[in-house]
Coordinates of C-alpha atoms and ligand atoms in Angstrom, one line a residue:
M1 CA -5.4 -180.3 -44.8
K2 CA -4.9 -182.6 -41.8
H3 CA -2.3 -185.4 -42.2
V4 CA -3.6 -189.0 -42.0
N5 CA -1.6 -191.7 -40.2
L6 CA -1.1 -194.8 -42.3
L7 CA 0.3 -198.1 -40.9
I8 CA 2.2 -200.7 -43.0
L9 CA 2.3 -204.1 -41.5
D10 CA 4.5 -206.8 -43.2
D11 CA 6.6 -209.4 -41.6
K12 CA 9.3 -208.7 -44.1
E13 CA 11.1 -205.5 -43.5
E14 CA 12.2 -205.0 -47.1
N15 CA 8.5 -205.0 -48.1
T16 CA 7.6 -202.3 -45.6
I17 CA 10.6 -200.2 -46.9
S18 CA 9.6 -200.6 -50.5
L19 CA 5.9 -199.9 -49.8
S20 CA 6.9 -196.8 -47.8
A21 CA 9.0 -195.6 -50.7
L22 CA 6.2 -196.2 -53.1
L23 CA 3.7 -194.2 -51.0
S24 CA 6.1 -191.3 -50.4
E25 CA 4.5 -189.4 -53.3
V26 CA 1.0 -189.6 -51.7
E27 CA 0.1 -186.3 -50.1
H28 CA -1.1 -185.7 -46.5
I29 CA 0.0 -189.0 -45.0
N30 CA 2.4 -190.0 -42.1
I31 CA 3.7 -193.5 -42.6
I32 CA 4.3 -195.8 -39.6
S33 CA 5.6 -199.3 -40.3
S34 CA 6.0 -202.5 -38.3
T35 CA 7.0 -206.1 -38.9
D36 CA 5.3 -207.4 -35.8
P37 CA 1.4 -207.7 -35.6
N38 CA 1.4 -207.4 -31.8
E39 CA 3.5 -204.2 -32.0
A40 CA 1.3 -203.0 -34.8
L41 CA -1.8 -203.5 -32.6
K42 CA -0.3 -201.4 -29.9
I43 CA 0.5 -198.7 -32.5
C44 CA -3.1 -198.8 -33.6
W45 CA -4.4 -198.4 -30.0
K46 CA -2.0 -195.6 -29.2
N47 CA -2.0 -193.6 -32.4
D48 CA -4.8 -192.2 -34.5
I49 CA -4.3 -194.6 -37.4
A50 CA -6.7 -194.1 -40.3
I51 CA -5.5 -196.6 -42.9
A52 CA -3.7 -199.9 -42.4
L53 CA -2.0 -201.8 -45.3
V54 CA -1.8 -205.4 -43.9
D55 CA 0.2 -208.3 -45.4
V56 CA -1.9 -211.4 -45.5
Q57 CA 0.7 -214.1 -44.9
M58 CA 2.5 -213.6 -41.7
P59 CA 3.6 -216.2 -39.0
E60 CA 1.8 -216.2 -35.6
I61 CA -1.1 -213.8 -36.5
N62 CA -2.1 -213.7 -40.2
G63 CA -3.5 -210.6 -41.9
F64 CA -7.1 -211.7 -41.7
E65 CA -6.8 -212.4 -37.9
F66 CA -5.1 -209.0 -37.5
V67 CA -7.9 -207.1 -39.3
S68 CA -10.5 -209.1 -37.2
L69 CA -8.7 -207.9 -34.0
L70 CA -8.8 -204.3 -35.2
K71 CA -12.5 -204.6 -36.0
S72 CA -13.4 -206.1 -32.7
N73 CA -12.0 -203.2 -30.7
P74 CA -14.1 -200.0 -30.6
K75 CA -10.8 -198.0 -30.4
T76 CA -9.6 -199.4 -33.7
N77 CA -12.7 -200.5 -35.6
H78 CA -12.8 -197.3 -37.7
I79 CA -9.4 -198.1 -39.3
M80 CA -9.6 -198.8 -43.1
A81 CA -7.8 -202.0 -43.7
I82 CA -6.3 -202.9 -47.1
M83 CA -5.1 -206.4 -47.5
V84 CA -1.8 -206.8 -49.3
T85 CA -1.4 -210.4 -50.7
A86 CA 0.5 -212.4 -53.1
I87 CA -1.4 -215.7 -52.7
S88 CA -4.3 -215.7 -55.0
K89 CA -6.9 -213.6 -56.6
E90 CA -9.5 -216.3 -56.0
D91 CA -12.8 -215.3 -54.6
K92 CA -12.6 -217.2 -51.4
Y93 CA -9.5 -215.2 -50.3
L94 CA -11.2 -212.0 -51.4
L95 CA -14.3 -212.9 -49.4
K96 CA -12.3 -213.9 -46.3
G97 CA -10.5 -210.5 -46.3
L98 CA -13.8 -208.6 -46.8
E99 CA -15.5 -210.7 -44.1
S100 CA -12.8 -209.9 -41.6
G101 CA -13.5 -206.2 -42.2
A102 CA -11.0 -205.2 -44.9
V103 CA -12.2 -202.6 -47.4
D104 CA -9.9 -203.5 -50.3
Y105 CA -7.0 -205.6 -51.7
L106 CA -3.6 -204.9 -53.2
Y107 CA -1.9 -207.6 -55.1
K108 CA 1.8 -208.4 -55.1
P109 CA 3.8 -207.6 -57.1
L110 CA 2.4 -204.2 -56.3
S111 CA 1.7 -201.9 -59.3
P112 CA 3.0 -198.5 -58.2
E113 CA 0.2 -196.6 -60.0
I114 CA -2.7 -198.7 -58.6
T115 CA -1.2 -198.6 -55.1
V116 CA -0.7 -194.9 -55.1
A117 CA -4.2 -194.3 -56.7
K118 CA -5.9 -196.6 -54.1
V119 CA -4.2 -195.0 -51.1
T120 CA -4.8 -191.5 -52.4
S121 CA -8.5 -192.3 -52.9
F122 CA -8.8 -193.7 -49.4
V123 CA -7.0 -190.6 -47.9
R124 CA -9.5 -188.4 -49.8
Q125 CA -12.3 -190.5 -48.5
I126 CA -11.0 -190.1 -44.9
H127 CA -10.8 -186.3 -45.4
I128 CA -14.4 -186.3 -46.7
Q129 CA -15.5 -188.4 -43.7
E130 CA -13.7 -186.0 -41.3
E131 CA -15.4 -183.0 -43.0
I132 CA -18.8 -184.8 -42.6
K133 CA -18.0 -185.5 -39.0
Q134 CA -17.1 -181.8 -38.4
K135 CA -20.3 -180.7 -40.1
N136 CA -22.3 -183.1 -38.0
I137 CA -20.8 -181.7 -34.9
A138 CA -21.6 -178.1 -36.1
L139 CA -25.1 -179.3 -37.0
E140 CA -25.6 -180.8 -33.6
E141 CA -24.3 -177.7 -32.0
S142 CA -26.7 -175.4 -34.0
Q143 CA -29.5 -177.8 -33.2
R144 CA -28.7 -177.5 -29.5
Q145 CA -28.6 -173.7 -29.9
L146 CA -32.0 -173.8 -31.6
I147 CA -33.5 -175.9 -28.8
L148 CA -32.0 -173.5 -26.3
A149 CA -33.4 -170.5 -28.2
K150 CA -36.8 -172.2 -28.4
E151 CA -36.8 -172.8 -24.7
E152 CA -35.8 -169.2 -24.1
A153 CA -38.6 -168.0 -26.4
E154 CA -41.0 -170.2 -24.6
E155 CA -39.9 -168.8 -21.2
A156 CA -40.2 -165.3 -22.6
R157 CA -43.7 -166.1 -23.8
R158 CA -44.6 -167.5 -20.3
S159 CA -43.3 -164.4 -18.5
K160 CA -45.2 -162.2 -21.0
E161 CA -48.3 -164.2 -20.3
S162 CA -48.0 -163.7 -16.5
F163 CA -47.1 -160.1 -17.0
L164 CA -50.2 -159.7 -19.1
A165 CA -52.4 -161.5 -16.5
N166 CA -51.0 -159.3 -13.7
M167 CA -51.1 -156.1 -15.7
S168 CA -54.7 -156.7 -16.9
H169 CA -55.8 -157.4 -13.3
E170 CA -53.9 -154.4 -11.9
I171 CA -55.2 -151.9 -14.4
R172 CA -58.7 -153.2 -14.9
T173 CA -59.5 -153.5 -11.2
P174 CA -59.4 -149.7 -10.5
I175 CA -61.1 -148.9 -13.8
N176 CA -63.8 -151.4 -12.8
G177 CA -64.3 -149.3 -9.6
I178 CA -64.5 -146.1 -11.6
V179 CA -66.9 -147.4 -14.1
G180 CA -69.1 -148.9 -11.4
I181 CA -69.2 -145.7 -9.4
I182 CA -70.2 -143.8 -12.5
H183 CA -73.1 -146.3 -13.0
I184 CA -74.2 -145.7 -9.4
L185 CA -73.9 -141.9 -9.6
R186 CA -75.9 -141.9 -12.8
N187 CA -78.8 -143.4 -10.8
T188 CA -78.8 -140.6 -8.2
P189 CA -80.5 -137.1 -8.5
L190 CA -78.0 -134.9 -10.3
N191 CA -78.2 -131.3 -11.5
D192 CA -77.2 -130.5 -15.2
E193 CA -73.6 -129.5 -14.3
Q194 CA -73.1 -132.7 -12.3
R195 CA -74.6 -134.8 -15.2
D196 CA -72.1 -133.2 -17.5
W197 CA -69.2 -134.0 -15.2
I198 CA -70.4 -137.6 -15.0
N199 CA -70.6 -137.8 -18.8
R200 CA -67.1 -136.5 -19.1
L201 CA -65.9 -139.0 -16.5
D202 CA -67.7 -141.8 -18.3
S203 CA -66.2 -140.9 -21.6
A204 CA -62.6 -140.6 -20.1
S205 CA -62.9 -143.9 -18.4
N206 CA -64.2 -145.5 -21.5
S207 CA -61.3 -144.2 -23.6
L208 CA -58.9 -145.5 -21.0
L209 CA -60.5 -148.8 -21.0
L210 CA -60.4 -148.9 -24.8
I211 CA -56.7 -148.1 -24.9
I212 CA -55.9 -150.8 -22.3
N213 CA -58.1 -153.3 -24.1
D214 CA -56.2 -152.4 -27.4
I215 CA -52.8 -152.9 -25.8
L216 CA -53.9 -156.2 -24.2
D217 CA -55.5 -157.4 -27.4
I218 CA -52.4 -156.8 -29.5
S219 CA -50.2 -158.5 -26.9
K220 CA -52.6 -161.4 -26.6
I221 CA -52.7 -161.9 -30.4
D222 CA -49.0 -161.6 -30.8
S223 CA -48.3 -164.1 -28.1
G224 CA -50.8 -166.5 -29.7
M225 CA -53.1 -166.3 -26.7
M226 CA -56.1 -164.8 -28.5
K227 CA -58.6 -167.7 -29.0
I228 CA -61.6 -167.0 -31.3
E229 CA -64.8 -168.3 -29.7
Y230 CA -67.3 -169.3 -32.3
E231 CA -71.0 -169.2 -31.7
S232 CA -74.3 -168.9 -33.7
F233 CA -75.8 -165.5 -33.7
S234 CA -78.0 -163.1 -35.7
I235 CA -75.8 -161.0 -38.0
H236 CA -78.8 -158.9 -38.8
K237 CA -79.3 -158.0 -35.1
K238 CA -75.6 -157.3 -34.7
L239 CA -75.6 -154.9 -37.7
T240 CA -78.8 -153.2 -36.4
D241 CA -77.2 -152.8 -32.9
I242 CA -74.1 -151.3 -34.6
N243 CA -76.3 -149.0 -36.7
N244 CA -78.3 -147.8 -33.7
F245 CA -75.2 -147.1 -31.7
F246 CA -73.3 -145.2 -34.4
K247 CA -76.3 -143.3 -35.8
I248 CA -76.5 -141.2 -32.6
K249 CA -72.7 -140.6 -32.6
A250 CA -72.8 -139.6 -36.3
L251 CA -75.7 -137.3 -35.6
D252 CA -73.7 -135.6 -32.8
K253 CA -71.1 -134.7 -35.6
N254 CA -73.8 -133.7 -38.1
L255 CA -73.0 -136.7 -40.3
A256 CA -75.4 -139.0 -42.1
F257 CA -75.1 -142.7 -41.2
E258 CA -76.6 -145.4 -43.5
T259 CA -76.6 -149.1 -43.3
D260 CA -77.1 -151.1 -46.5
I261 CA -77.8 -154.8 -46.0
D262 CA -77.8 -157.3 -48.9
P263 CA -81.2 -159.1 -48.9
Q264 CA -79.2 -162.4 -49.5
L265 CA -77.5 -162.0 -46.1
P266 CA -78.4 -165.0 -43.9
E267 CA -80.2 -164.3 -40.6
Y268 CA -77.9 -166.5 -38.5
I269 CA -74.2 -167.3 -39.1
R270 CA -71.5 -169.0 -37.1
S271 CA -68.5 -166.9 -36.2
S272 CA -67.3 -164.7 -33.4
P273 CA -69.8 -161.9 -33.0
I274 CA -67.5 -160.0 -30.6
R275 CA -64.6 -160.0 -33.0
I276 CA -66.8 -159.1 -36.0
Q277 CA -68.2 -156.2 -34.1
Q278 CA -64.7 -155.2 -33.0
I279 CA -63.6 -155.0 -36.6
I280 CA -66.6 -153.1 -37.8
N281 CA -66.6 -150.8 -34.8
N282 CA -63.0 -149.9 -35.5
F283 CA -63.7 -149.0 -39.1
I284 CA -66.7 -146.8 -38.1
S285 CA -64.9 -145.2 -35.2
N286 CA -62.1 -144.2 -37.6
A287 CA -64.6 -143.0 -40.2
L288 CA -66.3 -140.8 -37.6
K289 CA -63.0 -139.6 -36.4
F290 CA -61.6 -138.6 -39.8
T291 CA -64.8 -137.2 -41.4
E292 CA -66.0 -133.7 -40.9
E293 CA -68.9 -133.6 -43.3
G294 CA -70.9 -135.9 -45.6
K295 CA -71.8 -139.5 -44.7
I296 CA -70.7 -142.8 -43.4
T297 CA -72.1 -146.0 -44.9
L298 CA -71.9 -149.5 -43.5
Q299 CA -72.6 -152.1 -46.2
A300 CA -72.9 -155.9 -45.8
S301 CA -72.8 -157.8 -49.2
V302 CA -72.9 -161.4 -50.0
M303 CA -70.0 -162.0 -52.5
E304 CA -70.4 -165.7 -53.0
Q305 CA -72.5 -168.6 -51.8
V306 CA -71.5 -172.3 -52.0
G307 CA -74.0 -174.5 -50.1
S308 CA -74.2 -173.1 -46.6
Q309 CA -70.9 -171.2 -46.9
Y310 CA -71.4 -167.5 -47.4
T311 CA -68.6 -165.1 -48.3
I312 CA -69.6 -161.8 -46.8
K313 CA -68.0 -158.4 -47.2
F314 CA -68.5 -155.7 -44.6
T315 CA -67.5 -152.3 -45.9
V316 CA -67.4 -148.9 -44.1
A317 CA -67.1 -146.0 -46.5
D318 CA -66.7 -142.3 -45.5
T319 CA -66.4 -138.9 -47.1
G320 CA -63.5 -137.9 -44.8
I321 CA -60.0 -136.7 -45.1
G322 CA -58.7 -139.8 -47.0
I323 CA -55.3 -141.3 -46.8
K324 CA -52.2 -140.5 -49.0
P325 CA -51.3 -143.4 -51.3
D326 CA -47.8 -143.9 -49.7
A327 CA -49.4 -144.2 -46.2
I328 CA -52.0 -146.8 -47.0
E329 CA -49.8 -149.8 -46.6
K330 CA -48.3 -148.5 -43.3
I331 CA -51.6 -148.0 -41.4
F332 CA -52.1 -151.7 -40.7
L333 CA -48.8 -151.8 -38.8
A334 CA -48.9 -151.4 -35.0
F335 CA -48.4 -147.8 -33.7
E336 CA -48.4 -146.4 -37.3
Q337 CA -50.6 -143.6 -38.4
G338 CA -51.3 -142.0 -41.8
D339 CA -48.9 -139.1 -41.2
D340 CA -47.2 -137.5 -38.2
G341 CA -49.8 -134.6 -38.1
I342 CA -52.6 -137.1 -37.4
T343 CA -51.5 -137.8 -33.7
K344 CA -51.5 -134.1 -33.0
K345 CA -54.8 -133.4 -34.6
Y346 CA -56.8 -136.5 -33.9
G347 CA -55.0 -138.4 -31.2
G348 CA -55.0 -142.2 -31.2
T349 CA -52.4 -144.9 -30.6
G350 CA -52.3 -146.4 -34.1
L351 CA -53.3 -149.8 -32.8
G352 CA -56.8 -150.1 -34.1
L353 CA -56.1 -151.2 -37.6
A354 CA -53.2 -153.4 -36.6
I355 CA -55.6 -155.3 -34.3
V356 CA -58.3 -155.4 -37.0
K357 CA -55.7 -156.9 -39.5
R358 CA -54.7 -159.6 -36.9
L359 CA -58.3 -160.4 -36.0
A360 CA -59.2 -160.7 -39.7
D361 CA -56.3 -163.2 -40.1
L362 CA -57.6 -165.2 -37.1
L363 CA -61.1 -165.3 -38.7
H364 CA -59.5 -166.5 -42.0
G365 CA -60.6 -163.3 -43.6
K366 CA -59.0 -160.3 -45.4
I367 CA -58.9 -156.6 -45.0
E368 CA -58.9 -154.1 -47.8
A369 CA -58.4 -150.3 -47.7
K370 CA -59.2 -148.0 -50.6
S371 CA -58.8 -144.3 -50.3
T372 CA -58.7 -141.1 -52.3
Y373 CA -56.8 -138.4 -50.4
G374 CA -59.1 -135.5 -49.6
E375 CA -62.2 -137.4 -50.8
G376 CA -62.8 -140.3 -48.5
S377 CA -61.9 -143.9 -47.7
A378 CA -63.5 -147.4 -47.7
F379 CA -62.3 -150.1 -45.4
S380 CA -63.6 -153.7 -45.8
F381 CA -63.4 -157.0 -44.1
Q382 CA -64.3 -160.1 -46.1
A383 CA -64.6 -163.7 -44.8
T384 CA -66.5 -166.9 -45.4
F385 CA -69.1 -167.9 -42.8
E386 CA -71.4 -170.8 -42.3
K387 CA -75.1 -170.1 -42.4
V388 CA -77.0 -171.5 -39.5
D389 CA -80.6 -172.6 -40.0
D390 CA -82.2 -174.0 -36.8
F391 CA -81.0 -171.6 -34.2
R392 CA -83.0 -170.0 -31.3
P393 CA -81.2 -167.1 -29.7
E394 CA -81.5 -166.8 -25.9
E395 CA -83.9 -164.1 -24.6
T396 CA -82.1 -161.2 -23.1
I397 CA -83.3 -158.6 -20.7
D398 CA -83.4 -155.4 -22.6
T399 CA -83.1 -152.8 -20.0
T400 CA -80.2 -150.5 -19.1
A401 CA -81.2 -148.8 -15.9
I402 CA -79.8 -151.1 -13.2
S403 CA -81.9 -149.6 -10.4
S404 CA -85.1 -150.4 -12.4
L405 CA -84.5 -154.1 -12.5
R406 CA -86.8 -156.5 -10.6
K407 CA -85.7 -156.8 -6.9
F408 CA -84.4 -160.1 -5.7
D409 CA -86.5 -161.6 -2.8
N410 CA -84.7 -162.6 0.3
V411 CA -81.2 -163.2 -1.2
R412 CA -78.1 -163.1 0.9
I413 CA -74.8 -162.7 -0.9
L414 CA -71.2 -162.9 0.3
V415 CA -68.8 -160.6 -1.6
A416 CA -65.1 -161.7 -1.2
E417 CA -63.1 -158.8 -2.7
D418 CA -60.0 -157.1 -1.4
N419 CA -60.3 -153.9 -3.4
E420 CA -62.3 -151.4 -1.4
L421 CA -63.6 -149.4 -4.4
N422 CA -64.8 -152.5 -6.1
S423 CA -66.4 -154.1 -3.1
F424 CA -68.1 -150.7 -2.3
M425 CA -69.5 -150.5 -5.8
L426 CA -70.5 -154.2 -5.9
V427 CA -72.3 -154.0 -2.5
H428 CA -74.1 -150.8 -3.7
I429 CA -75.3 -152.5 -6.9
L430 CA -76.4 -155.7 -5.1
K431 CA -78.2 -153.7 -2.4
S432 CA -80.0 -151.8 -5.1
W433 CA -81.4 -155.1 -6.3
G434 CA -82.7 -155.9 -2.7
C435 CA -79.9 -158.3 -1.7
E436 CA -78.5 -158.5 1.8
V437 CA -74.7 -158.4 1.5
D438 CA -71.6 -159.3 3.6
V439 CA -68.1 -158.4 2.6
A440 CA -64.9 -160.5 3.2
K441 CA -61.5 -159.1 2.5
N442 CA -59.8 -162.4 1.6
G443 CA -60.5 -166.0 1.0
R444 CA -59.8 -167.0 4.6
I445 CA -62.3 -164.6 6.0
A446 CA -64.8 -165.7 3.3
I447 CA -64.5 -169.3 4.6
E448 CA -65.2 -168.2 8.1
Y449 CA -68.3 -166.3 7.0
V450 CA -69.5 -169.3 5.0
N451 CA -69.1 -171.4 8.2
Q452 CA -71.1 -168.9 10.2
H453 CA -73.9 -168.0 7.8
D454 CA -75.9 -169.5 4.9
Y455 CA -75.5 -167.7 1.7
D456 CA -77.6 -167.9 -1.5
L457 CA -74.6 -166.9 -3.6
I458 CA -70.9 -166.0 -3.2
M459 CA -69.0 -163.5 -5.4
M460 CA -65.3 -164.3 -5.2
D461 CA -62.4 -162.2 -6.6
T462 CA -59.7 -164.4 -7.9
H463 CA -56.6 -162.5 -6.8
M464 CA -56.7 -161.8 -3.1
P465 CA -54.1 -161.8 -0.3
V466 CA -53.9 -164.4 2.5
M467 CA -56.0 -167.0 0.6
S468 CA -56.7 -166.7 -3.1
G469 CA -60.2 -167.0 -4.6
F470 CA -59.3 -170.3 -6.2
E471 CA -58.3 -171.9 -2.9
A472 CA -61.3 -170.5 -1.1
I473 CA -63.6 -171.9 -3.9
Q474 CA -62.1 -175.3 -3.6
E475 CA -62.5 -175.3 0.2
I476 CA -66.2 -174.2 0.0
K477 CA -67.0 -176.7 -2.8
T478 CA -65.6 -179.5 -0.6
H479 CA -67.4 -178.3 2.6
P480 CA -68.6 -181.1 4.8
N481 CA -72.1 -179.5 5.0
P482 CA -73.6 -180.2 1.5
Q483 CA -75.9 -177.2 1.7
K484 CA -72.8 -174.9 2.0
A485 CA -70.9 -176.9 -0.6
Y486 CA -73.7 -176.3 -3.2
T487 CA -73.7 -172.5 -2.7
P488 CA -73.3 -171.0 -6.2
I489 CA -70.1 -169.1 -6.7
I490 CA -69.4 -166.4 -9.3
T491 CA -65.8 -165.5 -9.7
I492 CA -64.8 -161.9 -10.5
S493 CA -61.8 -162.1 -12.8
A494 CA -60.0 -159.0 -14.1
S495 CA -57.9 -161.2 -16.2
V496 CA -58.4 -161.3 -19.9
L497 CA -56.7 -164.6 -20.1
Q498 CA -58.9 -167.6 -21.0
H499 CA -56.8 -170.1 -19.0
E500 CA -57.4 -168.0 -15.9
Q501 CA -61.1 -168.1 -16.5
A502 CA -60.9 -171.8 -17.2
A503 CA -59.0 -172.2 -13.9
A504 CA -61.9 -170.6 -12.0
Y505 CA -64.3 -173.2 -13.5
E506 CA -61.8 -175.9 -12.7
A507 CA -61.7 -174.7 -9.1
G508 CA -65.5 -175.2 -8.9
A509 CA -66.9 -171.7 -9.8
D510 CA -70.4 -171.8 -11.3
S511 CA -69.9 -168.7 -13.4
V512 CA -67.3 -166.1 -14.2
I513 CA -67.7 -162.4 -14.6
G514 CA -65.0 -160.1 -16.0
K515 CA -63.8 -156.8 -14.8
P516 CA -65.1 -154.3 -15.6
F517 CA -68.4 -156.1 -15.7
D518 CA -71.7 -155.1 -17.2
P519 CA -74.2 -154.8 -14.3
I520 CA -77.0 -156.3 -16.5
D521 CA -74.8 -159.3 -17.2
L522 CA -74.2 -159.7 -13.5
Y523 CA -77.9 -159.4 -12.8
Q524 CA -78.7 -162.2 -15.3
K525 CA -76.0 -164.5 -14.0
I526 CA -77.2 -164.0 -10.4
D527 CA -80.9 -164.5 -11.5
K528 CA -80.0 -167.7 -13.3
L529 CA -78.0 -169.2 -10.4
I530 CA -80.4 -168.4 -7.6
S531 CA -83.4 -169.5 -9.6
K532 CA -81.9 -173.0 -9.3
R533 CA -82.2 -172.9 -5.5
V534 CA -84.2 -175.6 -3.8
Ligands
ADP1 P1 -55.5 -144.6 -34.6 O1 -55.9 -145.1 -33.2 O2 -54.3 -143.8 -34.6 O3 -56.7 -144.1 -35.4 P2 -55.7 -146.9 -36.4 O4 -54.8 -148.1 -36.5 O5 -57.1 -147.1 -36.2 O6 -55.0 -146.0 -35.3 O7 -55.5 -146.0 -37.7 C1 -54.2 -145.8 -38.3 C2 -54.2 -144.6 -39.2 O8 -54.9 -144.9 -40.4 C3 -54.9 -143.4 -38.6 O9 -54.0 -142.7 -37.7 C4 -55.2 -142.6 -39.9 O10 -54.0 -141.9 -40.3 C5 -55.5 -143.7 -40.9 N1 -57.0 -144.0 -41.0 C6 -57.7 -145.0 -40.5 N2 -59.0 -144.9 -40.9 C7 -59.1 -143.8 -41.6 C8 -60.2 -143.1 -42.3 N3 -61.4 -143.6 -42.2 N4 -59.9 -142.0 -42.9 C9 -58.7 -141.5 -42.9 N5 -57.6 -142.0 -42.3 C10 -57.8 -143.2 -41.7

């Protein structure tokens, strides 16, 4: 244990000697004594004195004054002063000493036991204080480390975010081109063999897109960037769409597909239709993948209703290969599959259910898996939703052949896009809708075109060399010619990040379209924007 310096100040040397002798049995102290208050002050300034035993009656500076001097100096105000006095035990002296900053009194003639006990207790107190001080320093240090670690984590999150934004753009841009060209090719005369090639190309590019979307989804959720967008929608229509889509796929595998909807299921609910569909699609895709014969059932049941709050359970049951009991917990972890043979036989990344589990958490719901190995499985998602009563869904154009859409009349569009494949595909689609199209390879050229011609609409890619889409939009939207400044702009963003889409709106875009985009969606957006023309 560290030794504590103790000062004895008494104008009579015999007193300092006897007190030193008395305290010699106290452990962990170094005794320094003085008969001169001025010299004692210097000792206190220069040495790390922790306790001072101060005689009250001294010529020149008395004990009270001496303690006041110690207390008034930041270098010495921590010293514990104990007054040693023979004068009186009356309260006024006691108070005077305490007011000057002393912590205790010793009365002459000194009782050896009390003196040793008091000093020992103060030494212990100082040791405890020292320990607290050290712990505080350690605490401050660990707090500093924590703040540092938090900043580092924040920095890592930011770089992950920008990596995500870049990667999603880089990968989705060429896929957008491939998917678009497939759309175009489908609308040209093809022989059977060519149609088969196109179908294979379509299925391969769709799988690639699914894998990329899965990887992006899981990274987005894990970095806290997945925002659930709530809206009112018809859950009946959603389930019918899912049923229609998967019935054909099940038929291809000679499987029966049934949908069983609880009559209590409300027509409209408020939630995220995309995420609910993603969860159910995942269950059904797995059921299709792991079932060779029998049937797949999609069931929607109302489990509880409290006012307008409906607890709904969506279950997908199959008669497939089932899952071994020891694997069932594992399958919700990212990159985990039922057993090692699964990858070889069925493929897959093991991401599907991990995403489903995270999405269910984001929707405040729960996932359940029941399975009998060799007989089949049932996966369910249950959550509570709000029923919506007065809701009118927007009319949607229900057509899939892009070339059969009504032609636009006298519409001139500027496409600002640096990727050749994408601009080629976009120009082709726009021309098939009767539009006149110009192409600019970057934002700067786009501005020049806008200055030279009048456009009905501009389609602007966000990431472009020389001048980015955002800068070009800002410049167009502040154009001195109001006619040009009002030109509607649709940004084409390959990023899955919401803040990037928000940035496009902030820059002045009138609408945003993702990559790869659905041509029908683009058609509707263009139709809406140009119908506002004056
Ligand atoms: P994957 O892309 O590998 O299918 P998932 O996360 O969707 O990844 O599924 C993880 C694993 O769970 C699968 O590899 C499979 O072993 C098991 N699994 C999921 N659904 C079923 C099902 N309906 N029947 C049997 N096994 C299933």
